[in-house]
Each structure stands twice: as C-alpha cells, then as structure tokens.
Short mmCIF file of C-alpha atoms in Angstrom, two decimals:
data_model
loop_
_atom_site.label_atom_id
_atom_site.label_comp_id
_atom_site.label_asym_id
_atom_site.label_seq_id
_atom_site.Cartn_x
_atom_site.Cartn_y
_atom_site.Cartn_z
CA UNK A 30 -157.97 108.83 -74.77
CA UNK A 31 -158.54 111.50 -72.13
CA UNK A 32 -156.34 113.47 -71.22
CA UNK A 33 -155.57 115.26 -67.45
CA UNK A 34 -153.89 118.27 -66.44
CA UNK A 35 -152.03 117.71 -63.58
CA UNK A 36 -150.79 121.26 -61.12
CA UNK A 37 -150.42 121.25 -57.53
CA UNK A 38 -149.41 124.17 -55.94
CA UNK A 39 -146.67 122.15 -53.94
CA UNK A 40 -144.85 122.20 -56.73
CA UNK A 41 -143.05 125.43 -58.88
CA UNK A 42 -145.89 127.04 -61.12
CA UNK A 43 -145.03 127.08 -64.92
CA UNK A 44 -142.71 129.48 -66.23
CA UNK A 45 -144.07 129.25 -69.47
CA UNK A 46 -146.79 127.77 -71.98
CA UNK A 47 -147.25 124.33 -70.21
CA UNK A 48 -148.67 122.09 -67.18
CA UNK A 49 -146.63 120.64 -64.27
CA UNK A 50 -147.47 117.38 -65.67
CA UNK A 51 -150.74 115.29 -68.02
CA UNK A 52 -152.03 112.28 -67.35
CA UNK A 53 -153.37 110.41 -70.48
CA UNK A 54 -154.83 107.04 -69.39
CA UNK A 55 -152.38 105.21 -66.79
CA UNK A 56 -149.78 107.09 -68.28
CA UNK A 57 -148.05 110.53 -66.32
CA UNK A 58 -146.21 112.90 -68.69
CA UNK A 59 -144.08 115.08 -65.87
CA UNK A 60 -142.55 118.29 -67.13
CA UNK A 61 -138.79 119.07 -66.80
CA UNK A 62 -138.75 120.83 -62.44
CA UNK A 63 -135.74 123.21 -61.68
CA UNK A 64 -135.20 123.77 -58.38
CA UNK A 65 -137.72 126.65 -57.90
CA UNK A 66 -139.30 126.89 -54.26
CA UNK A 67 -142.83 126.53 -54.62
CA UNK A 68 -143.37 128.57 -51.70
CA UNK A 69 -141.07 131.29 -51.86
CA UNK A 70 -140.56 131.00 -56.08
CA UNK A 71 -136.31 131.62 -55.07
CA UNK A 72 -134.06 129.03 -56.99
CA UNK A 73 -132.21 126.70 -54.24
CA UNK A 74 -128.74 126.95 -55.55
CA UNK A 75 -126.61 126.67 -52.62
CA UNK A 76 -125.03 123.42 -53.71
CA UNK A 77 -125.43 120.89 -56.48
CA UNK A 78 -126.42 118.41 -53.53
CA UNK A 79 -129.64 120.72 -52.19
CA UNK A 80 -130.53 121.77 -55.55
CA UNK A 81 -131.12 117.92 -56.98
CA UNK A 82 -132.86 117.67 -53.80
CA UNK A 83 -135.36 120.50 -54.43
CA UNK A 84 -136.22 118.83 -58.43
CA UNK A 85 -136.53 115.81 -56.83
CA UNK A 86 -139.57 117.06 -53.81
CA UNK A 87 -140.56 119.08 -56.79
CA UNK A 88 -141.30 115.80 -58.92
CA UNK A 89 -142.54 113.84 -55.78
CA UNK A 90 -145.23 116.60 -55.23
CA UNK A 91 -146.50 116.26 -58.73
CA UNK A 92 -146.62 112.65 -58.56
CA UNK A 93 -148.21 112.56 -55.97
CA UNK A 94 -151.09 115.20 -56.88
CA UNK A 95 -151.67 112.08 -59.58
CA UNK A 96 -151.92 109.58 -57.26
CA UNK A 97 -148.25 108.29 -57.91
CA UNK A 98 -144.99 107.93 -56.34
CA UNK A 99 -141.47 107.32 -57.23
CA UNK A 100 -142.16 103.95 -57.69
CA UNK A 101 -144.31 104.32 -60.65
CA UNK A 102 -141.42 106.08 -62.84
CA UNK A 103 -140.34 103.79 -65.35
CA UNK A 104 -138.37 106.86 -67.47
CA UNK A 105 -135.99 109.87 -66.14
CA UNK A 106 -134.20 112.63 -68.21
CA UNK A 107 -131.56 114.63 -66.54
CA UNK A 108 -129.89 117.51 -68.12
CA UNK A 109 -127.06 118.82 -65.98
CA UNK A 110 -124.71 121.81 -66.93
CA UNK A 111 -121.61 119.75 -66.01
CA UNK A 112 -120.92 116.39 -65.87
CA UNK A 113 -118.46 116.73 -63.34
CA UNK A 114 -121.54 117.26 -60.97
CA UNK A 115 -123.10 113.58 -62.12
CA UNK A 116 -121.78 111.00 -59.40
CA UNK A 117 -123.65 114.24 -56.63
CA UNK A 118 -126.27 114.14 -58.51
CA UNK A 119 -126.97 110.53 -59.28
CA UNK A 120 -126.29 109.88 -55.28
CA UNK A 121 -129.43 112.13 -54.64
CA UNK A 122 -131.59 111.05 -57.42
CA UNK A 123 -131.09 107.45 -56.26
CA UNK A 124 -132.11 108.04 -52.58
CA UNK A 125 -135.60 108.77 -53.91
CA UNK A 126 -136.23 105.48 -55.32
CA UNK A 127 -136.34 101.89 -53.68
CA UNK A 128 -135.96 98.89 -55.17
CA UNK A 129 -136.25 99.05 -59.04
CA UNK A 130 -135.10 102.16 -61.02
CA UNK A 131 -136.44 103.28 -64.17
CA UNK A 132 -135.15 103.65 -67.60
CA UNK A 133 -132.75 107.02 -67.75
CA UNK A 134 -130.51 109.28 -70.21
CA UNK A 135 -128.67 111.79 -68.56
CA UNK A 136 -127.13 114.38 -71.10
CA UNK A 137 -124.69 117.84 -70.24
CA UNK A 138 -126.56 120.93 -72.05
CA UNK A 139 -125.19 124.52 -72.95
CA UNK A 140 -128.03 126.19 -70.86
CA UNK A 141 -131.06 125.45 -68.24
CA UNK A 142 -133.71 127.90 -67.64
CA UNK A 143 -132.90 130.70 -64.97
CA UNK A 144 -129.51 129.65 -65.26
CA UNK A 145 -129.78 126.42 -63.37
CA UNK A 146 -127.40 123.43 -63.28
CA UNK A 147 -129.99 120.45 -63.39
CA UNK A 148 -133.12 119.55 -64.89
CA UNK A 149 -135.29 116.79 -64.51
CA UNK A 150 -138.38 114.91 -65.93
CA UNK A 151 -139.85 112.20 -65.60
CA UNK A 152 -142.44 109.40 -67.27
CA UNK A 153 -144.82 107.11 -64.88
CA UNK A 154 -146.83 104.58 -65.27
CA UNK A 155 -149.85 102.77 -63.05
#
C-alpha cells in the first residue's frame, strides 16, 4: 500500500519528527494539532472555548489538503489537561460535525506539548 504525506501550510508545521497527517489508501492518519496559529506560530490560549476552536480549523485544514472533511472522521482522541474543561470542549468539538459522529476516547493527561490544555487527532476514512 502507498503511502502519502499529507502538510498544508494552513495548518501548524511539525514541532518535531513527523507529518501533519499520511494517507495510506482511503485511509487518513491525522497527527495530534495544538492550538498553534499557522500564521503567526503563537498558541491561542485565551480560553478553553477559542483554543478547541483553533485544533479543530487546525484539523479541518489538514483534512481538507486530503480531500476530506469532518464528515469522513470515523475516530477522535482528545487529551485535555482537566476534565473539568470537557462539557466546553465537547460543545466545540461537536459544532464541527453534522449528522453522524465518529468513534472517540477522551482521556485527562499530566502534560501537552508547549504547555497546552487540549490535544486532538483524528482517523478518516473515504
């Protein structure tokens, strides 16, 4: 199987050893996105509600450098740095899907990179 390397520039560059995303067949492998600005490469940490919102553009830009949407995830991770920010966060996460939502863990962590309070990835499928 083939694989694809998958970077736009709408969406934060690596911070380390890896791609935005790889698409291997009809299958998209999305990395975990913080909420780093592509554009300016600041963090948006004003509020838990603006920085879900950032991941989540962040995600939508690299699905749709592969062609996909929202609609195509059928699996989600979050890590958050406190639960007690879960009902803010799962009210943003949910206003970028319509209809059917994927499969999805969300798990509290000790740490995030750059000090960050949410993480997420995602797996799609055409």
């Amino acid at each position: 199987m083939e694989k694809q390397i998958i970077n736009t520039p709408q969406a934060p560059a690596p911070i380390g050893p890896y791609n935005q995303a790889i698409k291997a067949g009809n299958m998209l492998f999305v990395s975990g996105q913080i909420a780093l600005h592509p554009e300016t490469n600041q963090l948006v940490m004003d509020d838990i509600v603006s920085e879900t919102h950032q991941v989540m553009q962040n995600l939508q830009h690299i699905l749709s450098a592969a062609g996909m949407t929202f609609s195509d995830v059928v699996k989600s991770t979050i890590f958050i740095m406190d639960m007690n920010d879960f009902s803010r966060i799962n009210e943003v996460y949910g206003q970028y899907f319509s209809g059917s939502f994927p499969a999805r863990e969300t798990v509290q962590v000790a740490a995030l990179p750059k000090g960050v309070n949410v993480e997420i990835s995602v797996i799609a499928a055409q």
